[in-house]
């Protein structure tokens, strides 16, 4: 698939047909333009293609990405029989498919037999978790444009969307070609029937020829890490299988740790302490925790490590604020030496702010709604609470300047 964001979304006739189906059925050209911009800017995360649907998370204006989905009808078994018969009628079709090319003649023949492959006007049904009720919204449009690049590189993705798995399609075409070759073999009068013809060999290189030399081409340079970790694929549920939502949760965490290791050198291994690992998990998963409302999975994670959801949510907020040091600021008070701590008090007074009470490394305003905590890393961490309540929550980014930290 092309990685240049400025490259056309499609360079093949079937990729162009896919985009045409989107643009002909769209009700708002402005949403299409925004969808193209989103796709080119890399807002579409990992795309999952399954029979009958395509799903991906698309980043919009909010921190949590939206879940966009495209649906299209799968072919019936009778439709697939007609398509495979049309493909087997010309041995060149098999060679073209193996070369990741969709012959125009094959698609046209399939259309005539009623086994239509490409979507027509109105065949693509889009949905999205965003509040926009447009058809499609800009997130679903971005997914559709980005999908064109996948289909452009591999037409088997289109066949999978219609319900056909690549290995099954190739096996069926090989068997049908073999039967056709057997039927075409002449038999001598009165003689025995000719043995069944072997299926035509698939193009390739014998292993002994490929391994005959020790010379190997150099490996290509590694690709740069992406701007953000990818989203986990959407997994189907099956009886007796693990909870797909739990697997998605763990896969999202694994991707985040791998991305941090590649971009920041962060150790990829998790903390052996279950409580701290639960904090990291809760902090790294988007939308998992809130301040007063918790998902079922979040509550289960908290109870598994012997804490309340509120305690885990507060610790996760501290982790998001400053990782290990942010958590230390939440969990323990300490007596800072004279110097930066006293100078910060002077800076706050010079800025005309009300005098703040002192409790070890904490400065609290007299109204009781904002607090600054001085960390051992020399940064100030902002905490907030409802007036009159001793219920402090980390909020904002830490900073060496107490005025910047106080502003949130």
Short mmCIF file of C-alpha atoms in Angstrom, two decimals:
data_model
loop_
_atom_site.label_atom_id
_atom_site.label_comp_id
_atom_site.label_asym_id
_atom_site.label_seq_id
_atom_site.Cartn_x
_atom_site.Cartn_y
_atom_site.Cartn_z
CA UNK A 1 0.00 0.00 0.00
CA UNK A 2 1.32 3.48 -0.80
CA UNK A 3 2.52 5.41 2.23
CA UNK A 4 2.88 8.85 0.58
CA UNK A 5 -0.04 10.87 2.00
CA UNK A 6 -0.17 13.02 -1.13
CA UNK A 7 -0.42 10.05 -3.50
CA UNK A 8 -3.79 9.35 -5.17
CA UNK A 9 -6.05 7.08 -3.18
CA UNK A 10 -6.37 4.70 -6.13
CA UNK A 11 -4.44 3.93 -9.30
CA UNK A 12 -6.37 0.84 -10.44
CA UNK A 13 -9.73 0.67 -12.12
CA UNK A 14 -11.30 -1.18 -9.18
CA UNK A 15 -9.89 1.33 -6.68
CA UNK A 16 -11.39 4.15 -8.74
CA UNK A 17 -14.72 2.30 -8.84
CA UNK A 18 -14.67 2.01 -5.04
CA UNK A 19 -14.15 5.77 -4.65
CA UNK A 20 -16.82 6.47 -7.26
CA UNK A 21 -19.35 4.44 -5.26
CA UNK A 22 -18.62 6.64 -2.24
CA UNK A 23 -18.73 9.97 -4.05
CA UNK A 24 -21.85 9.19 -6.07
CA UNK A 25 -23.87 8.33 -2.97
CA UNK A 26 -22.55 11.09 -0.67
CA UNK A 27 -25.05 13.80 0.27
CA UNK A 28 -22.53 16.47 1.27
CA UNK A 29 -19.39 17.18 -0.82
CA UNK A 30 -17.94 19.20 2.07
CA UNK A 31 -17.88 16.11 4.30
CA UNK A 32 -16.07 14.22 1.54
CA UNK A 33 -13.44 16.95 1.37
CA UNK A 34 -12.90 16.78 5.13
CA UNK A 35 -12.76 12.98 4.91
CA UNK A 36 -10.04 13.18 2.24
CA UNK A 37 -8.08 15.59 4.44
CA UNK A 38 -8.42 13.26 7.44
CA UNK A 39 -7.24 10.27 5.40
CA UNK A 40 -4.23 12.15 4.01
CA UNK A 41 -3.29 13.44 7.49
CA UNK A 42 -3.11 9.89 8.86
CA UNK A 43 -6.18 10.11 11.11
CA UNK A 44 -7.30 6.57 10.17
CA UNK A 45 -5.77 3.89 12.39
CA UNK A 46 -5.54 0.14 11.71
CA UNK A 47 -8.24 -1.00 9.25
CA UNK A 48 -9.89 -4.37 9.81
CA UNK A 49 -11.54 -6.03 6.80
CA UNK A 50 -14.03 -8.82 7.53
CA UNK A 51 -16.80 -10.46 5.50
CA UNK A 52 -19.46 -7.81 5.11
CA UNK A 53 -17.74 -4.97 6.97
CA UNK A 54 -14.69 -2.72 7.32
CA UNK A 55 -13.92 -1.10 10.68
CA UNK A 56 -11.29 1.36 11.93
CA UNK A 57 -10.81 4.00 14.59
CA UNK A 58 -10.58 7.52 13.15
CA UNK A 59 -9.12 10.41 15.14
CA UNK A 60 -11.22 13.56 15.10
CA UNK A 61 -11.30 16.74 17.17
CA UNK A 62 -11.72 14.92 20.49
CA UNK A 63 -9.01 12.95 22.35
CA UNK A 64 -10.84 9.65 22.01
CA UNK A 65 -11.04 8.32 18.43
CA UNK A 66 -14.35 7.47 16.78
CA UNK A 67 -15.23 3.98 15.55
CA UNK A 68 -16.20 4.15 11.87
CA UNK A 69 -17.68 1.19 10.01
CA UNK A 70 -18.60 0.36 6.41
CA UNK A 71 -20.98 -2.48 5.57
CA UNK A 72 -21.64 -4.22 2.27
CA UNK A 73 -23.68 -7.31 1.43
CA UNK A 74 -21.76 -10.59 1.14
CA UNK A 75 -22.30 -12.88 -1.83
CA UNK A 76 -24.46 -15.97 -1.43
CA UNK A 77 -23.04 -19.47 -2.10
CA UNK A 78 -24.83 -19.41 -5.45
CA UNK A 79 -23.22 -16.04 -6.26
CA UNK A 80 -19.79 -17.47 -5.45
CA UNK A 81 -20.38 -20.49 -7.69
CA UNK A 82 -21.17 -18.19 -10.59
CA UNK A 83 -18.14 -16.01 -9.87
CA UNK A 84 -15.75 -18.97 -9.58
CA UNK A 85 -17.13 -20.53 -12.77
CA UNK A 86 -16.53 -17.24 -14.59
CA UNK A 87 -13.00 -16.99 -13.18
CA UNK A 88 -12.12 -20.61 -14.04
CA UNK A 89 -13.34 -20.18 -17.61
CA UNK A 90 -10.12 -18.28 -18.39
CA UNK A 91 -6.86 -19.65 -16.85
CA UNK A 92 -5.40 -16.17 -17.17
CA UNK A 93 -7.78 -14.96 -14.47
CA UNK A 94 -6.04 -17.15 -11.87
CA UNK A 95 -2.62 -15.84 -12.91
CA UNK A 96 -3.89 -12.25 -12.69
CA UNK A 97 -5.37 -12.77 -9.23
CA UNK A 98 -2.11 -14.30 -8.01
CA UNK A 99 -0.37 -11.16 -9.27
CA UNK A 100 -2.82 -9.08 -7.20
CA UNK A 101 -4.64 -7.85 -10.27
CA UNK A 102 -8.40 -7.89 -10.79
CA UNK A 103 -9.10 -8.46 -14.50
CA UNK A 104 -11.73 -6.06 -15.77
CA UNK A 105 -13.21 -8.83 -17.90
CA UNK A 106 -13.66 -11.06 -14.83
CA UNK A 107 -15.51 -8.37 -12.87
CA UNK A 108 -17.69 -7.59 -15.90
CA UNK A 109 -18.55 -11.28 -16.35
CA UNK A 110 -19.34 -11.58 -12.64
CA UNK A 111 -21.65 -8.57 -12.88
CA UNK A 112 -23.53 -10.14 -15.78
CA UNK A 113 -24.06 -13.33 -13.79
CA UNK A 114 -25.41 -11.42 -10.78
CA UNK A 115 -22.29 -11.88 -8.60
CA UNK A 116 -21.42 -8.21 -8.44
CA UNK A 117 -18.09 -7.52 -6.73
CA UNK A 118 -17.72 -3.76 -6.62
CA UNK A 119 -20.24 -1.59 -4.81
CA UNK A 120 -22.73 0.42 -6.75
CA UNK A 121 -24.53 3.58 -5.71
CA UNK A 122 -25.95 3.07 -2.23
CA UNK A 123 -24.28 -0.34 -1.65
CA UNK A 124 -21.87 1.03 0.98
CA UNK A 125 -23.63 1.61 4.31
CA UNK A 126 -21.60 3.70 6.74
CA UNK A 127 -21.90 4.29 10.48
CA UNK A 128 -19.81 6.09 13.09
CA UNK A 129 -19.84 6.75 16.82
CA UNK A 130 -19.49 10.51 16.26
CA UNK A 131 -22.57 12.74 16.71
CA UNK A 132 -22.63 13.73 13.02
CA UNK A 133 -25.60 12.09 11.25
CA UNK A 134 -24.31 12.87 7.75
CA UNK A 135 -24.16 10.16 5.08
CA UNK A 136 -21.30 9.56 5.28
CA UNK A 137 -19.74 11.60 8.07
CA UNK A 138 -16.17 12.80 7.58
CA UNK A 139 -14.79 9.92 9.67
CA UNK A 140 -16.54 7.24 7.60
CA UNK A 141 -15.50 9.07 4.43
CA UNK A 142 -11.87 9.06 5.60
CA UNK A 143 -12.12 5.31 6.21
CA UNK A 144 -13.58 4.77 2.73
CA UNK A 145 -10.82 6.75 1.03
CA UNK A 146 -8.09 4.98 3.00
CA UNK A 147 -9.68 1.59 2.23
CA UNK A 148 -9.29 2.37 -1.49
CA UNK A 149 -5.52 2.19 -0.98
CA UNK A 150 -5.85 -1.27 0.59
CA UNK A 151 -8.06 -2.54 -2.22
CA UNK A 152 -5.72 -0.96 -4.75
CA UNK A 153 -2.81 -3.02 -3.40
CA UNK A 154 -4.72 -6.27 -2.87
CA UNK A 155 -8.03 -7.02 -4.63
CA UNK A 156 -8.44 -10.06 -2.36
CA UNK A 157 -9.45 -7.57 0.34
CA UNK A 158 -12.49 -6.77 -1.82
CA UNK A 159 -13.24 -10.49 -2.22
CA UNK A 160 -12.93 -10.93 1.56
CA UNK A 161 -15.38 -8.09 2.08
CA UNK A 162 -17.80 -9.95 -0.20
CA UNK A 163 -17.33 -13.08 1.95
CA UNK A 164 -14.55 -14.97 0.12
CA UNK A 165 -11.32 -15.98 1.85
CA UNK A 166 -8.22 -15.88 -0.38
CA UNK A 167 -7.02 -19.45 0.25
CA UNK A 168 -10.47 -20.89 -0.40
CA UNK A 169 -10.86 -18.93 -3.63
CA UNK A 170 -7.48 -20.04 -4.98
CA UNK A 171 -8.14 -23.68 -4.02
CA UNK A 172 -11.52 -23.63 -5.74
CA UNK A 173 -10.07 -22.09 -8.90
CA UNK A 174 -7.29 -24.71 -8.98
CA UNK A 175 -9.81 -27.56 -8.61
CA UNK A 176 -12.12 -26.17 -11.28
CA UNK A 177 -9.22 -25.68 -13.69
CA UNK A 178 -8.15 -29.29 -13.05
CA UNK A 179 -11.66 -30.60 -13.76
CA UNK A 180 -11.83 -28.54 -16.93
CA UNK A 181 -8.47 -29.92 -18.09
CA UNK A 182 -9.66 -33.48 -17.43
CA UNK A 183 -12.82 -32.96 -19.45
CA UNK A 184 -10.83 -31.48 -22.36
CA UNK A 185 -8.35 -34.44 -22.55
CA UNK A 186 -9.24 -36.66 -25.58
CA UNK A 187 -9.71 -40.42 -25.02
CA UNK A 188 -8.65 -43.03 -27.61
CA UNK A 189 -11.61 -45.05 -29.04
CA UNK A 190 -12.09 -48.19 -26.97
CA UNK A 191 -9.16 -47.31 -24.73
CA UNK A 192 -9.12 -46.65 -21.04
CA UNK A 193 -10.04 -43.29 -19.71
CA UNK A 194 -7.20 -40.86 -19.43
CA UNK A 195 -5.96 -40.27 -15.90
CA UNK A 196 -7.06 -37.13 -14.17
CA UNK A 197 -4.95 -34.18 -15.21
CA UNK A 198 -2.78 -32.54 -12.60
CA UNK A 199 -3.82 -29.01 -11.67
CA UNK A 200 -1.76 -26.32 -13.34
CA UNK A 201 1.31 -25.43 -11.27
CA UNK A 202 1.16 -22.15 -9.43
CA UNK A 203 3.88 -19.64 -10.31
CA UNK A 204 6.81 -19.61 -7.90
CA UNK A 205 10.42 -20.67 -7.27
CA UNK A 206 11.53 -24.07 -6.01
CA UNK A 207 12.89 -23.95 -2.48
CA UNK A 208 16.13 -25.71 -3.46
CA UNK A 209 16.76 -23.07 -6.10
CA UNK A 210 16.03 -20.21 -3.70
CA UNK A 211 18.42 -21.68 -1.10
CA UNK A 212 21.15 -22.76 -3.52
CA UNK A 213 23.22 -19.65 -2.76
CA UNK A 214 24.22 -18.16 0.56
CA UNK A 215 24.02 -14.66 -0.91
CA UNK A 216 21.07 -12.75 0.43
CA UNK A 217 20.00 -9.24 -0.48
CA UNK A 218 20.45 -6.71 2.33
CA UNK A 219 17.44 -6.02 4.48
CA UNK A 220 15.70 -2.72 3.81
CA UNK A 221 16.16 -0.01 6.44
CA UNK A 222 13.51 -0.13 9.17
CA UNK A 223 10.52 2.12 8.73
CA UNK A 224 10.25 5.07 11.11
CA UNK A 225 7.78 4.56 13.95
CA UNK A 226 4.28 5.94 13.33
CA UNK A 227 3.12 9.18 14.91
CA UNK A 228 0.88 7.29 17.32
CA UNK A 229 0.35 3.65 18.26
CA UNK A 230 -2.20 1.81 16.17
CA UNK A 231 -5.58 0.64 17.40
CA UNK A 232 -6.19 -3.02 18.13
CA UNK A 233 -8.13 -4.96 15.47
CA UNK A 234 -11.77 -5.70 16.18
CA UNK A 235 -12.07 -9.38 17.03
CA UNK A 236 -15.19 -11.51 16.57
CA UNK A 237 -16.75 -13.24 19.56
CA UNK A 238 -17.00 -17.02 19.55
CA UNK A 239 -18.29 -19.57 22.07
CA UNK A 240 -15.54 -20.63 24.44
CA UNK A 241 -13.11 -18.00 23.15
CA UNK A 242 -11.64 -15.22 25.32
CA UNK A 243 -13.62 -12.01 25.63
CA UNK A 244 -12.78 -10.04 22.45
CA UNK A 245 -13.09 -6.72 24.30
CA UNK A 246 -10.51 -7.89 26.88
CA UNK A 247 -8.16 -8.98 24.08
CA UNK A 248 -8.62 -5.61 22.39
CA UNK A 249 -7.75 -3.92 25.69
CA UNK A 250 -4.52 -5.93 26.08
CA UNK A 251 -3.56 -5.45 22.42
CA UNK A 252 -4.03 -1.69 22.75
CA UNK A 253 -1.76 -1.65 25.78
CA UNK A 254 0.88 -3.76 23.98
CA UNK A 255 0.85 -1.37 21.00
CA UNK A 256 1.24 1.63 23.31
CA UNK A 257 4.22 0.07 25.13
CA UNK A 258 5.88 -0.92 21.84
CA UNK A 259 5.40 2.60 20.47
CA UNK A 260 6.87 4.15 23.64
CA UNK A 261 9.84 1.80 23.42
CA UNK A 262 10.52 2.74 19.79
CA UNK A 263 10.07 6.49 20.19
CA UNK A 264 11.29 7.16 23.75
CA UNK A 265 13.35 4.12 24.68
CA UNK A 266 10.89 3.29 27.46
CA UNK A 267 11.42 -0.27 28.76
CA UNK A 268 8.76 -2.43 27.09
CA UNK A 269 8.21 -4.69 30.10
CA UNK A 270 5.50 -4.08 32.65
CA UNK A 271 5.95 -3.44 36.36
CA UNK A 272 5.87 -6.69 38.37
CA UNK A 273 3.67 -5.02 41.02
CA UNK A 274 0.01 -5.77 40.09
CA UNK A 275 -1.27 -2.47 41.53
CA UNK A 276 1.19 -0.33 39.57
CA UNK A 277 0.62 -2.35 36.41
CA UNK A 278 -3.14 -1.87 36.81
CA UNK A 279 -2.55 1.90 37.14
CA UNK A 280 -0.50 1.93 33.95
CA UNK A 281 -3.12 -0.11 32.10
CA UNK A 282 -5.94 2.17 33.25
CA UNK A 283 -3.97 5.29 32.29
CA UNK A 284 -2.93 4.07 28.85
CA UNK A 285 -6.31 2.90 27.58
CA UNK A 286 -8.33 5.78 26.06
CA UNK A 287 -11.71 6.36 27.62
CA UNK A 288 -11.35 3.57 30.17
CA UNK A 289 -11.63 5.69 33.30
CA UNK A 290 -13.35 8.85 34.38
CA UNK A 291 -13.52 10.80 37.59
CA UNK A 292 -16.88 9.56 38.83
CA UNK A 293 -18.17 7.10 36.22
CA UNK A 294 -16.48 3.80 35.46
CA UNK A 295 -16.92 1.11 32.85
CA UNK A 296 -17.52 -2.48 33.89
CA UNK A 297 -14.05 -3.47 32.71
CA UNK A 298 -12.46 -0.67 34.71
CA UNK A 299 -14.29 -1.74 37.88
CA UNK A 300 -13.21 -5.35 37.33
CA UNK A 301 -9.58 -4.25 36.94
CA UNK A 302 -9.72 -2.27 40.20
CA UNK A 303 -11.29 -5.10 42.18
CA UNK A 304 -8.76 -7.60 40.79
CA UNK A 305 -5.93 -5.68 42.49
CA UNK A 306 -7.83 -5.05 45.73
CA UNK A 307 -8.72 -1.36 45.24
CA UNK A 308 -11.83 0.67 44.59
CA UNK A 309 -12.55 2.07 41.10
CA UNK A 310 -12.23 5.60 42.52
CA UNK A 311 -8.75 4.90 43.90
CA UNK A 312 -7.63 3.39 40.61
CA UNK A 313 -9.10 6.26 38.62
CA UNK A 314 -7.27 8.83 40.77
CA UNK A 315 -3.98 6.93 40.45
CA UNK A 316 -4.45 6.60 36.67
CA UNK A 317 -4.97 10.36 36.41
CA UNK A 318 -1.72 10.91 38.33
CA UNK A 319 0.09 8.51 36.00
CA UNK A 320 -1.19 10.34 32.96
CA UNK A 321 -0.05 13.59 34.55
CA UNK A 322 3.55 12.56 35.23
CA UNK A 323 4.14 8.80 34.93
CA UNK A 324 6.17 7.42 37.87
CA UNK A 325 6.83 10.83 39.42
CA UNK A 326 3.20 11.85 39.08
CA UNK A 327 2.14 8.75 40.98
CA UNK A 328 4.75 9.44 43.69
CA UNK A 329 3.38 12.97 44.12
CA UNK A 330 -0.10 11.53 44.62
CA UNK A 331 0.88 8.77 47.03
CA UNK A 332 3.34 10.47 49.40
CA UNK A 333 4.08 13.86 50.91
CA UNK A 334 7.65 14.96 51.70
CA UNK A 335 9.59 17.88 53.15
CA UNK A 336 11.34 19.77 50.33
CA UNK A 337 14.56 21.66 51.15
CA UNK A 338 14.68 25.44 51.13
CA UNK A 339 15.23 26.93 47.72
CA UNK A 340 12.85 26.30 44.81
CA UNK A 341 9.91 25.70 47.14
CA UNK A 342 10.35 29.06 48.92
CA UNK A 343 11.03 30.92 45.67
CA UNK A 344 7.76 29.53 44.28
CA UNK A 345 5.83 31.00 47.20
CA UNK A 346 7.40 34.37 46.48
CA UNK A 347 6.53 34.11 42.77
CA UNK A 348 2.90 33.38 43.59
CA UNK A 349 2.71 36.33 45.97
CA UNK A 350 4.39 38.63 43.42
CA UNK A 351 1.75 37.63 40.86
CA UNK A 352 -0.94 38.96 43.21
CA UNK A 353 -2.39 35.57 44.02
CA UNK A 354 -3.95 34.92 47.43
CA UNK A 355 -1.65 33.53 50.08
CA UNK A 356 -1.64 29.73 50.08
CA UNK A 357 -1.40 27.48 53.12
CA UNK A 358 1.61 25.16 53.46
CA UNK A 359 1.55 21.46 54.31
CA UNK A 360 4.92 19.85 53.65
CA UNK A 361 5.32 19.89 49.81
CA UNK A 362 1.77 21.17 49.18
CA UNK A 363 0.44 24.69 48.70
CA UNK A 364 -3.35 25.04 48.95
CA UNK A 365 -5.42 28.12 48.22
CA UNK A 366 -7.66 29.33 51.02
CA UNK A 367 -10.80 28.60 48.99
CA UNK A 368 -9.77 24.95 48.99
CA UNK A 369 -10.31 24.30 45.28
CA UNK A 370 -6.74 24.36 43.84
CA UNK A 371 -3.54 22.85 45.20
CA UNK A 372 0.06 22.73 43.98
CA UNK A 373 2.27 19.79 44.91
CA UNK A 374 6.04 20.01 44.57
CA UNK A 375 7.61 16.84 43.15
CA UNK A 376 11.06 15.47 43.77
CA UNK A 377 11.76 16.13 40.07
CA UNK A 378 11.50 19.89 40.70
CA UNK A 379 8.15 20.26 38.93
CA UNK A 380 4.84 21.54 40.30
CA UNK A 381 1.73 19.38 39.94
CA UNK A 382 -1.74 20.91 39.92
CA UNK A 383 -4.59 19.29 41.86
CA UNK A 384 -8.22 20.38 42.04
CA UNK A 385 -11.11 19.67 44.41
CA UNK A 386 -14.68 20.81 44.81
CA UNK A 387 -14.83 23.70 47.26
CA UNK A 388 -15.19 22.51 50.82
CA UNK A 389 -14.20 18.92 50.04
CA UNK A 390 -10.86 17.25 50.67
CA UNK A 391 -11.04 15.28 47.41
CA UNK A 392 -7.95 16.16 45.39
CA UNK A 393 -7.55 15.02 41.77
CA UNK A 394 -4.54 15.52 39.45
CA UNK A 395 -5.34 17.90 36.61
CA UNK A 396 -3.17 19.61 34.00
CA UNK A 397 0.47 19.25 33.07
CA UNK A 398 3.32 19.65 35.59
CA UNK A 399 5.80 22.46 35.09
CA UNK A 400 8.96 23.89 36.68
CA UNK A 401 7.15 27.26 36.92
CA UNK A 402 4.41 27.18 39.58
CA UNK A 403 2.45 29.92 37.79
CA UNK A 404 2.31 27.85 34.59
CA UNK A 405 1.29 24.74 36.52
CA UNK A 406 -1.37 26.69 38.45
CA UNK A 407 -2.89 27.94 35.18
CA UNK A 408 -3.45 24.31 34.15
#
